[in-house]
Amino acid sequence: MGEGFSQMNLENSTAIVTGGASGLGEATVRKLVETGAKAVVFDLQQEKGAKLEQELKGRVRFFKTDVTDEKSVQDALEQIESVNILVNCAGIGAAKKTYGKSGVHDLASFRKVIEVNLIGTFNVIRLTAEKMAQNSPNEEGERGVIINTASVAAFEGQIGQAAYSASKGGIVGMTLPVARDLASLGIRVVTIAPGVFETPLFASLPEKARDALGKMTPFPPRLGRPAEYAQLVQSIVLNPMLNGETIRLDGAIRMQPK
């Protein structure tokens, strides 16, 4: 990382964004490119990833990557010279009760959500940290920044969110120990816990449902915008004292059971 990395200047940085082909990840890619960084997208959405790469030619590279697969991530990392920033946005959800009218929660879908959201996040962290450790430190002794995506569901999981909440709670839980693990290397680790945001998941809901969800937020009474998530990513990168913390980005919402 160059001198500018900790001085409101991202021009010398390379950022990996998992799940960067859509939603919060795509907004983050666009923000990082806008501020002068180069972005590398790890995603399974081939068509969307290729389209983003073409649109932001020269600033974005796309690699079809499965975050849960060690070799897939390693292969992608081998094609990147260096990395200063990692933003983990890849994730999935599942809406099933532990036990209800449709019977017991199947173990396969619970396992899948944990595998992608929690294990996938850690898999990319550990392999990227190894590469970040090779960076020359800047004047703060900093070599890299890792930003993870949890959710307010980590704290107030709703009915049917056992798997999702468990996966996001795991991300919150590992933030501090991973930050402590990597502190001697000058690598910071911070997690963002978004509230209800305008993402592809919410776009599939009826307008009435989206409005109702937005009004649950005290202020501003609307869904969060992906660009607001991306803005926080930028702020975390540029503030060297942010480390080992989970930041709620939620307009003061506290989720009710349903």
PDB file of C-alpha atoms in Angstrom, residues 2-250:
ATOM      1  CA  GLY A   2       1.253   3.439  -0.802  1.00  0.00           C
ATOM      2  CA  GLU A   3       1.430   6.505   1.437  1.00  0.00           C
ATOM      3  CA  GLY A   4      -1.984   7.688   0.238  1.00  0.00           C
ATOM      4  CA  PHE A   5      -3.836   4.657   1.571  1.00  0.00           C
ATOM      5  CA  SER A   6      -4.425   6.182   5.010  1.00  0.00           C
ATOM      6  CA  GLN A   7      -4.778   9.747   3.752  1.00  0.00           C
ATOM      7  CA  MET A   8      -8.173   9.865   2.058  1.00  0.00           C
ATOM      8  CA  ASN A   9      -6.712   8.527  -1.165  1.00  0.00           C
ATOM      9  CA  LEU A  10      -7.550   5.098  -2.568  1.00  0.00           C
ATOM     10  CA  GLU A  11      -5.819   5.466  -5.922  1.00  0.00           C
ATOM     11  CA  ASN A  12      -3.054   2.991  -5.118  1.00  0.00           C
ATOM     12  CA  SER A  13      -5.404   0.328  -3.735  1.00  0.00           C
ATOM     13  CA  THR A  14      -6.765  -2.936  -5.092  1.00  0.00           C
ATOM     14  CA  ALA A  15      -9.970  -4.218  -3.508  1.00  0.00           C
ATOM     15  CA  ILE A  16     -11.585  -7.637  -3.693  1.00  0.00           C
ATOM     16  CA  VAL A  17     -15.365  -7.583  -3.333  1.00  0.00           C
ATOM     17  CA  THR A  18     -17.119 -10.925  -2.920  1.00  0.00           C
ATOM     18  CA  GLY A  19     -20.701 -10.872  -4.163  1.00  0.00           C
ATOM     19  CA  GLY A  20     -19.615  -7.796  -6.093  1.00  0.00           C
ATOM     20  CA  ALA A  21     -21.775  -8.395  -9.155  1.00  0.00           C
ATOM     21  CA  SER A  22     -25.000  -7.126  -7.560  1.00  0.00           C
ATOM     22  CA  GLY A  23     -26.585  -5.433  -4.541  1.00  0.00           C
ATOM     23  CA  LEU A  24     -24.364  -4.092  -1.760  1.00  0.00           C
ATOM     24  CA  GLY A  25     -21.309  -5.588  -3.419  1.00  0.00           C
ATOM     25  CA  GLU A  26     -21.900  -3.893  -6.751  1.00  0.00           C
ATOM     26  CA  ALA A  27     -22.469  -0.536  -5.053  1.00  0.00           C
ATOM     27  CA  THR A  28     -19.192  -1.024  -3.201  1.00  0.00           C
ATOM     28  CA  VAL A  29     -17.353  -1.811  -6.433  1.00  0.00           C
ATOM     29  CA  ARG A  30     -18.715   1.357  -8.031  1.00  0.00           C
ATOM     30  CA  LYS A  31     -17.792   3.511  -5.029  1.00  0.00           C
ATOM     31  CA  LEU A  32     -14.257   2.138  -4.841  1.00  0.00           C
ATOM     32  CA  VAL A  33     -13.712   2.682  -8.565  1.00  0.00           C
ATOM     33  CA  GLU A  34     -15.139   6.199  -8.265  1.00  0.00           C
ATOM     34  CA  THR A  35     -12.581   6.976  -5.561  1.00  0.00           C
ATOM     35  CA  GLY A  36      -9.685   5.731  -7.669  1.00  0.00           C
ATOM     36  CA  ALA A  37      -9.223   2.144  -6.536  1.00  0.00           C
ATOM     37  CA  LYS A  38      -9.227  -0.939  -8.721  1.00  0.00           C
ATOM     38  CA  ALA A  39     -11.803  -3.600  -7.886  1.00  0.00           C
ATOM     39  CA  VAL A  40     -11.754  -7.363  -8.298  1.00  0.00           C
ATOM     40  CA  VAL A  41     -15.139  -9.098  -8.201  1.00  0.00           C
ATOM     41  CA  PHE A  42     -15.481 -12.634  -6.821  1.00  0.00           C
ATOM     42  CA  ASP A  43     -18.977 -13.855  -7.673  1.00  0.00           C
ATOM     43  CA  LEU A  44     -20.835 -16.781  -9.225  1.00  0.00           C
ATOM     44  CA  GLN A  45     -23.055 -14.526 -11.357  1.00  0.00           C
ATOM     45  CA  GLN A  46     -21.103 -14.826 -14.590  1.00  0.00           C
ATOM     46  CA  GLU A  47     -23.334 -12.617 -16.756  1.00  0.00           C
ATOM     47  CA  LYS A  48     -23.628  -9.747 -14.265  1.00  0.00           C
ATOM     48  CA  GLY A  49     -19.952  -9.914 -13.380  1.00  0.00           C
ATOM     49  CA  ALA A  50     -18.842  -9.824 -17.009  1.00  0.00           C
ATOM     50  CA  LYS A  51     -21.189  -6.905 -17.712  1.00  0.00           C
ATOM     51  CA  LEU A  52     -19.755  -4.918 -14.799  1.00  0.00           C
ATOM     52  CA  GLU A  53     -16.220  -5.689 -15.932  1.00  0.00           C
ATOM     53  CA  GLN A  54     -17.040  -4.471 -19.437  1.00  0.00           C
ATOM     54  CA  GLU A  55     -18.748  -1.296 -18.189  1.00  0.00           C
ATOM     55  CA  LEU A  56     -15.855  -0.353 -15.900  1.00  0.00           C
ATOM     56  CA  LYS A  57     -13.144  -1.601 -18.214  1.00  0.00           C
ATOM     57  CA  GLY A  58      -9.634  -1.255 -16.885  1.00  0.00           C
ATOM     58  CA  ARG A  59     -10.853  -0.653 -13.318  1.00  0.00           C
ATOM     59  CA  VAL A  60     -12.709  -3.903 -12.609  1.00  0.00           C
ATOM     60  CA  ARG A  61     -11.791  -7.557 -13.088  1.00  0.00           C
ATOM     61  CA  PHE A  62     -14.277 -10.393 -12.631  1.00  0.00           C
ATOM     62  CA  PHE A  63     -13.508 -13.937 -11.562  1.00  0.00           C
ATOM     63  CA  LYS A  64     -16.223 -16.561 -11.294  1.00  0.00           C
ATOM     64  CA  THR A  65     -15.495 -17.684  -7.755  1.00  0.00           C
ATOM     65  CA  ASP A  66     -17.179 -19.896  -5.175  1.00  0.00           C
ATOM     66  CA  VAL A  67     -16.335 -18.417  -1.769  1.00  0.00           C
ATOM     67  CA  THR A  68     -16.918 -21.776  -0.073  1.00  0.00           C
ATOM     68  CA  ASP A  69     -14.360 -23.549  -2.251  1.00  0.00           C
ATOM     69  CA  GLU A  70     -10.719 -23.255  -1.210  1.00  0.00           C
ATOM     70  CA  LYS A  71      -9.284 -23.933  -4.670  1.00  0.00           C
ATOM     71  CA  SER A  72     -11.712 -21.564  -6.387  1.00  0.00           C
ATOM     72  CA  VAL A  73     -10.628 -18.692  -4.131  1.00  0.00           C
ATOM     73  CA  GLN A  74      -6.934 -19.608  -4.352  1.00  0.00           C
ATOM     74  CA  ASP A  75      -7.076 -19.737  -8.157  1.00  0.00           C
ATOM     75  CA  ALA A  76      -8.619 -16.275  -8.305  1.00  0.00           C
ATOM     76  CA  LEU A  77      -6.132 -14.828  -5.812  1.00  0.00           C
ATOM     77  CA  GLU A  78      -3.207 -16.186  -7.830  1.00  0.00           C
ATOM     78  CA  GLN A  79      -4.268 -13.975 -10.727  1.00  0.00           C
ATOM     79  CA  ILE A  80      -4.080 -10.816  -8.615  1.00  0.00           C
ATOM     80  CA  GLU A  81      -0.720  -9.178  -7.961  1.00  0.00           C
ATOM     81  CA  SER A  82      -1.669  -7.661  -4.602  1.00  0.00           C
ATOM     82  CA  VAL A  83      -4.720  -6.744  -2.512  1.00  0.00           C
ATOM     83  CA  ASN A  84      -5.183  -3.964   0.037  1.00  0.00           C
ATOM     84  CA  ILE A  85      -8.921  -4.194   0.748  1.00  0.00           C
ATOM     85  CA  LEU A  86     -11.339  -7.105   1.064  1.00  0.00           C
ATOM     86  CA  VAL A  87     -15.093  -6.553   1.310  1.00  0.00           C
ATOM     87  CA  ASN A  88     -17.138  -9.702   1.925  1.00  0.00           C
ATOM     88  CA  CYS A  89     -20.666  -9.217   0.566  1.00  0.00           C
ATOM     89  CA  ALA A  90     -21.425 -12.711  -0.762  1.00  0.00           C
ATOM     90  CA  GLY A  91     -24.362 -14.280   1.047  1.00  0.00           C
ATOM     91  CA  ILE A  92     -27.675 -16.094   0.811  1.00  0.00           C
ATOM     92  CA  GLY A  93     -30.803 -16.391   2.946  1.00  0.00           C
ATOM     93  CA  ALA A  94     -33.438 -18.933   3.899  1.00  0.00           C
ATOM     94  CA  ALA A  95     -36.879 -18.425   5.419  1.00  0.00           C
ATOM     95  CA  LYS A  96     -37.900 -21.496   7.402  1.00  0.00           C
ATOM     96  CA  LYS A  97     -39.186 -22.102  10.903  1.00  0.00           C
ATOM     97  CA  THR A  98     -37.346 -24.471  13.210  1.00  0.00           C
ATOM     98  CA  TYR A  99     -40.609 -26.372  13.408  1.00  0.00           C
ATOM     99  CA  GLY A 100     -43.985 -25.374  12.012  1.00  0.00           C
ATOM    100  CA  LYS A 101     -46.894 -26.369   9.790  1.00  0.00           C
ATOM    101  CA  SER A 102     -44.525 -27.568   7.082  1.00  0.00           C
ATOM    102  CA  GLY A 103     -42.586 -29.715   9.538  1.00  0.00           C
ATOM    103  CA  VAL A 104     -39.024 -29.426  10.822  1.00  0.00           C
ATOM    104  CA  HIS A 105     -36.387 -27.150   9.324  1.00  0.00           C
ATOM    105  CA  ASP A 106     -34.369 -29.275   6.894  1.00  0.00           C
ATOM    106  CA  LEU A 107     -30.727 -29.567   7.823  1.00  0.00           C
ATOM    107  CA  ALA A 108     -29.458 -29.154   4.261  1.00  0.00           C
ATOM    108  CA  SER A 109     -30.667 -25.557   3.824  1.00  0.00           C
ATOM    109  CA  PHE A 110     -29.430 -24.590   7.306  1.00  0.00           C
ATOM    110  CA  ARG A 111     -26.024 -26.030   6.498  1.00  0.00           C
ATOM    111  CA  LYS A 112     -25.940 -24.261   3.112  1.00  0.00           C
ATOM    112  CA  VAL A 113     -26.589 -20.825   4.621  1.00  0.00           C
ATOM    113  CA  ILE A 114     -23.857 -21.359   7.236  1.00  0.00           C
ATOM    114  CA  GLU A 115     -21.503 -22.665   4.538  1.00  0.00           C
ATOM    115  CA  VAL A 116     -21.917 -19.653   2.240  1.00  0.00           C
ATOM    116  CA  ASN A 117     -22.357 -16.798   4.718  1.00  0.00           C
ATOM    117  CA  LEU A 118     -20.070 -17.781   7.571  1.00  0.00           C
ATOM    118  CA  ILE A 119     -17.603 -20.370   6.322  1.00  0.00           C
ATOM    119  CA  GLY A 120     -17.364 -18.656   2.920  1.00  0.00           C
ATOM    120  CA  THR A 121     -16.544 -15.345   4.606  1.00  0.00           C
ATOM    121  CA  PHE A 122     -13.837 -16.921   6.761  1.00  0.00           C
ATOM    122  CA  ASN A 123     -12.422 -18.863   3.820  1.00  0.00           C
ATOM    123  CA  VAL A 124     -11.857 -15.672   1.829  1.00  0.00           C
ATOM    124  CA  ILE A 125     -10.558 -13.802   4.888  1.00  0.00           C
ATOM    125  CA  ARG A 126      -7.883 -16.367   5.717  1.00  0.00           C
ATOM    126  CA  LEU A 127      -6.616 -16.761   2.144  1.00  0.00           C
ATOM    127  CA  THR A 128      -6.662 -13.028   1.402  1.00  0.00           C
ATOM    128  CA  ALA A 129      -4.923 -12.214   4.704  1.00  0.00           C
ATOM    129  CA  GLU A 130      -2.016 -14.388   3.608  1.00  0.00           C
ATOM    130  CA  LYS A 131      -1.668 -12.259   0.464  1.00  0.00           C
ATOM    131  CA  MET A 132      -2.168  -8.951   2.318  1.00  0.00           C
ATOM    132  CA  ALA A 133       0.626  -9.874   4.723  1.00  0.00           C
ATOM    133  CA  GLN A 134       3.081  -9.536   1.810  1.00  0.00           C
ATOM    134  CA  ASN A 135       2.242  -5.831   1.367  1.00  0.00           C
ATOM    135  CA  SER A 136       4.693  -3.156   2.446  1.00  0.00           C
ATOM    136  CA  PRO A 137       3.217  -1.278   5.418  1.00  0.00           C
ATOM    137  CA  ASN A 138       2.269   2.373   5.073  1.00  0.00           C
ATOM    138  CA  GLU A 139       3.286   5.062   7.595  1.00  0.00           C
ATOM    139  CA  GLU A 140       0.660   3.721  10.041  1.00  0.00           C
ATOM    140  CA  GLY A 141       2.107   0.229   9.736  1.00  0.00           C
ATOM    141  CA  GLU A 142      -1.054  -0.779   7.895  1.00  0.00           C
ATOM    142  CA  ARG A 143      -1.072  -3.511   5.257  1.00  0.00           C
ATOM    143  CA  GLY A 144      -4.779  -4.044   4.620  1.00  0.00           C
ATOM    144  CA  VAL A 145      -8.409  -3.735   5.622  1.00  0.00           C
ATOM    145  CA  ILE A 146     -11.007  -6.499   5.738  1.00  0.00           C
ATOM    146  CA  ILE A 147     -14.703  -5.576   5.874  1.00  0.00           C
ATOM    147  CA  ASN A 148     -17.399  -8.197   6.441  1.00  0.00           C
ATOM    148  CA  THR A 149     -21.167  -8.036   6.051  1.00  0.00           C
ATOM    149  CA  ALA A 150     -23.367  -9.226   8.899  1.00  0.00           C
ATOM    150  CA  SER A 151     -26.963  -8.039   9.443  1.00  0.00           C
ATOM    151  CA  VAL A 152     -29.203  -6.678  12.176  1.00  0.00           C
ATOM    152  CA  ALA A 153     -30.601 -10.235  12.071  1.00  0.00           C
ATOM    153  CA  ALA A 154     -27.451 -11.207  13.979  1.00  0.00           C
ATOM    154  CA  PHE A 155     -29.011  -9.417  16.963  1.00  0.00           C
ATOM    155  CA  GLU A 156     -32.778  -9.463  16.318  1.00  0.00           C
ATOM    156  CA  GLY A 157     -33.461 -12.448  14.121  1.00  0.00           C
ATOM    157  CA  GLN A 158     -37.062 -12.713  13.008  1.00  0.00           C
ATOM    158  CA  ILE A 159     -39.335 -15.740  12.756  1.00  0.00           C
ATOM    159  CA  GLY A 160     -37.929 -18.068  10.104  1.00  0.00           C
ATOM    160  CA  GLN A 161     -34.417 -16.606  10.279  1.00  0.00           C
ATOM    161  CA  ALA A 162     -32.625 -19.219  12.416  1.00  0.00           C
ATOM    162  CA  ALA A 163     -30.121 -20.139   9.709  1.00  0.00           C
ATOM    163  CA  TYR A 164     -29.545 -16.587   8.467  1.00  0.00           C
ATOM    164  CA  SER A 165     -29.207 -15.140  11.976  1.00  0.00           C
ATOM    165  CA  ALA A 166     -26.835 -17.912  13.035  1.00  0.00           C
ATOM    166  CA  SER A 167     -24.608 -17.248  10.035  1.00  0.00           C
ATOM    167  CA  LYS A 168     -24.555 -13.482  10.568  1.00  0.00           C
ATOM    168  CA  GLY A 169     -24.104 -13.851  14.327  1.00  0.00           C
ATOM    169  CA  GLY A 170     -21.056 -15.972  13.554  1.00  0.00           C
ATOM    170  CA  ILE A 171     -19.585 -13.185  11.443  1.00  0.00           C
ATOM    171  CA  VAL A 172     -20.098 -10.714  14.292  1.00  0.00           C
ATOM    172  CA  GLY A 173     -18.570 -13.182  16.750  1.00  0.00           C
ATOM    173  CA  MET A 174     -15.380 -13.738  14.766  1.00  0.00           C
ATOM    174  CA  THR A 175     -14.745 -10.054  13.998  1.00  0.00           C
ATOM    175  CA  LEU A 176     -12.772  -9.259  17.159  1.00  0.00           C
ATOM    176  CA  PRO A 177     -10.704 -12.464  17.357  1.00  0.00           C
ATOM    177  CA  VAL A 178      -9.759 -12.223  13.667  1.00  0.00           C
ATOM    178  CA  ALA A 179      -8.843  -8.540  14.166  1.00  0.00           C
ATOM    179  CA  ARG A 180      -6.643  -9.608  17.081  1.00  0.00           C
ATOM    180  CA  ASP A 181      -5.126 -12.428  15.019  1.00  0.00           C
ATOM    181  CA  LEU A 182      -4.136 -10.034  12.230  1.00  0.00           C
ATOM    182  CA  ALA A 183      -3.223  -6.963  14.294  1.00  0.00           C
ATOM    183  CA  SER A 184       0.503  -7.746  14.341  1.00  0.00           C
ATOM    184  CA  LEU A 185       0.412  -7.753  10.531  1.00  0.00           C
ATOM    185  CA  GLY A 186      -1.237  -4.333  10.331  1.00  0.00           C
ATOM    186  CA  ILE A 187      -4.482  -5.734   8.920  1.00  0.00           C
ATOM    187  CA  ARG A 188      -7.733  -4.308  10.295  1.00  0.00           C
ATOM    188  CA  VAL A 189     -11.039  -6.212  10.445  1.00  0.00           C
ATOM    189  CA  VAL A 190     -14.421  -4.483  10.689  1.00  0.00           C
ATOM    190  CA  THR A 191     -17.980  -5.751  10.156  1.00  0.00           C
ATOM    191  CA  ILE A 192     -21.020  -3.831   8.907  1.00  0.00           C
ATOM    192  CA  ALA A 193     -24.475  -4.961  10.067  1.00  0.00           C
ATOM    193  CA  PRO A 194     -27.008  -3.448   7.637  1.00  0.00           C
ATOM    194  CA  GLY A 195     -30.690  -3.046   8.402  1.00  0.00           C
ATOM    195  CA  VAL A 196     -33.280  -3.351   5.622  1.00  0.00           C
ATOM    196  CA  PHE A 197     -31.689  -2.332   2.322  1.00  0.00           C
ATOM    197  CA  GLU A 198     -32.699  -2.064  -1.325  1.00  0.00           C
ATOM    198  CA  THR A 199     -31.107  -5.236  -2.646  1.00  0.00           C
ATOM    199  CA  PRO A 200     -32.149  -7.797  -5.283  1.00  0.00           C
ATOM    200  CA  LEU A 201     -33.836  -9.753  -2.469  1.00  0.00           C
ATOM    201  CA  PHE A 202     -36.086  -6.832  -1.546  1.00  0.00           C
ATOM    202  CA  ALA A 203     -36.646  -5.859  -5.178  1.00  0.00           C
ATOM    203  CA  SER A 204     -38.580  -9.105  -5.624  1.00  0.00           C
ATOM    204  CA  LEU A 205     -41.112  -8.089  -2.968  1.00  0.00           C
ATOM    205  CA  PRO A 206     -44.343  -6.216  -3.816  1.00  0.00           C
ATOM    206  CA  GLU A 207     -44.082  -2.427  -3.553  1.00  0.00           C
ATOM    207  CA  LYS A 208     -46.489  -2.420  -0.591  1.00  0.00           C
ATOM    208  CA  ALA A 209     -44.257  -4.825   1.319  1.00  0.00           C
ATOM    209  CA  ARG A 210     -41.144  -2.770   0.536  1.00  0.00           C
ATOM    210  CA  ASP A 211     -42.828   0.403   1.761  1.00  0.00           C
ATOM    211  CA  ALA A 212     -43.928  -1.307   4.970  1.00  0.00           C
ATOM    212  CA  LEU A 213     -40.393  -2.527   5.657  1.00  0.00           C
ATOM    213  CA  GLY A 214     -38.996   0.928   5.007  1.00  0.00           C
ATOM    214  CA  LYS A 215     -41.448   2.546   7.429  1.00  0.00           C
ATOM    215  CA  MET A 216     -40.264   0.224  10.201  1.00  0.00           C
ATOM    216  CA  THR A 217     -37.042   2.245  10.234  1.00  0.00           C
ATOM    217  CA  PRO A 218     -37.262   5.194  12.689  1.00  0.00           C
ATOM    218  CA  PHE A 219     -35.174   7.562  10.565  1.00  0.00           C
ATOM    219  CA  PRO A 220     -34.872   7.840   7.706  1.00  0.00           C
ATOM    220  CA  PRO A 221     -38.177   5.922   7.308  1.00  0.00           C
ATOM    221  CA  ARG A 222     -37.179   4.025   4.164  1.00  0.00           C
ATOM    222  CA  LEU A 223     -35.043   1.152   2.965  1.00  0.00           C
ATOM    223  CA  GLY A 224     -31.304   1.751   3.053  1.00  0.00           C
ATOM    224  CA  ARG A 225     -29.579   2.430  -0.254  1.00  0.00           C
ATOM    225  CA  PRO A 226     -26.637   0.286  -1.373  1.00  0.00           C
ATOM    226  CA  ALA A 227     -24.659   3.490  -1.973  1.00  0.00           C
ATOM    227  CA  GLU A 228     -24.947   4.223   1.763  1.00  0.00           C
ATOM    228  CA  TYR A 229     -23.380   0.857   2.566  1.00  0.00           C
ATOM    229  CA  ALA A 230     -20.609   1.617   0.071  1.00  0.00           C
ATOM    230  CA  GLN A 231     -20.036   5.020   1.665  1.00  0.00           C
ATOM    231  CA  LEU A 232     -19.459   3.334   5.035  1.00  0.00           C
ATOM    232  CA  VAL A 233     -16.986   0.936   3.414  1.00  0.00           C
ATOM    233  CA  GLN A 234     -15.040   3.949   2.175  1.00  0.00           C
ATOM    234  CA  SER A 235     -15.101   5.562   5.636  1.00  0.00           C
ATOM    235  CA  ILE A 236     -13.851   2.371   7.312  1.00  0.00           C
ATOM    236  CA  VAL A 237     -10.985   2.050   4.846  1.00  0.00           C
ATOM    237  CA  LEU A 238      -9.900   5.644   5.432  1.00  0.00           C
ATOM    238  CA  ASN A 239     -10.059   5.612   9.246  1.00  0.00           C
ATOM    239  CA  PRO A 240      -7.180   3.600  10.737  1.00  0.00           C
ATOM    240  CA  MET A 241      -8.704   3.548  14.255  1.00  0.00           C
ATOM    241  CA  LEU A 242     -11.725   1.512  13.148  1.00  0.00           C
ATOM    242  CA  ASN A 243     -10.847  -2.068  14.007  1.00  0.00           C
ATOM    243  CA  GLY A 244     -12.422  -5.132  15.636  1.00  0.00           C
ATOM    244  CA  GLU A 245     -15.882  -3.558  15.624  1.00  0.00           C
ATOM    245  CA  THR A 246     -19.327  -4.290  14.199  1.00  0.00           C
ATOM    246  CA  ILE A 247     -21.126  -1.163  13.000  1.00  0.00           C
ATOM    247  CA  ARG A 248     -24.907  -1.166  12.638  1.00  0.00           C
ATOM    248  CA  LEU A 249     -26.055   0.690   9.535  1.00  0.00           C
ATOM    249  CA  ASP A 250     -29.791   0.594  10.124  1.00  0.00           C
TER     250      ASP A 250
END
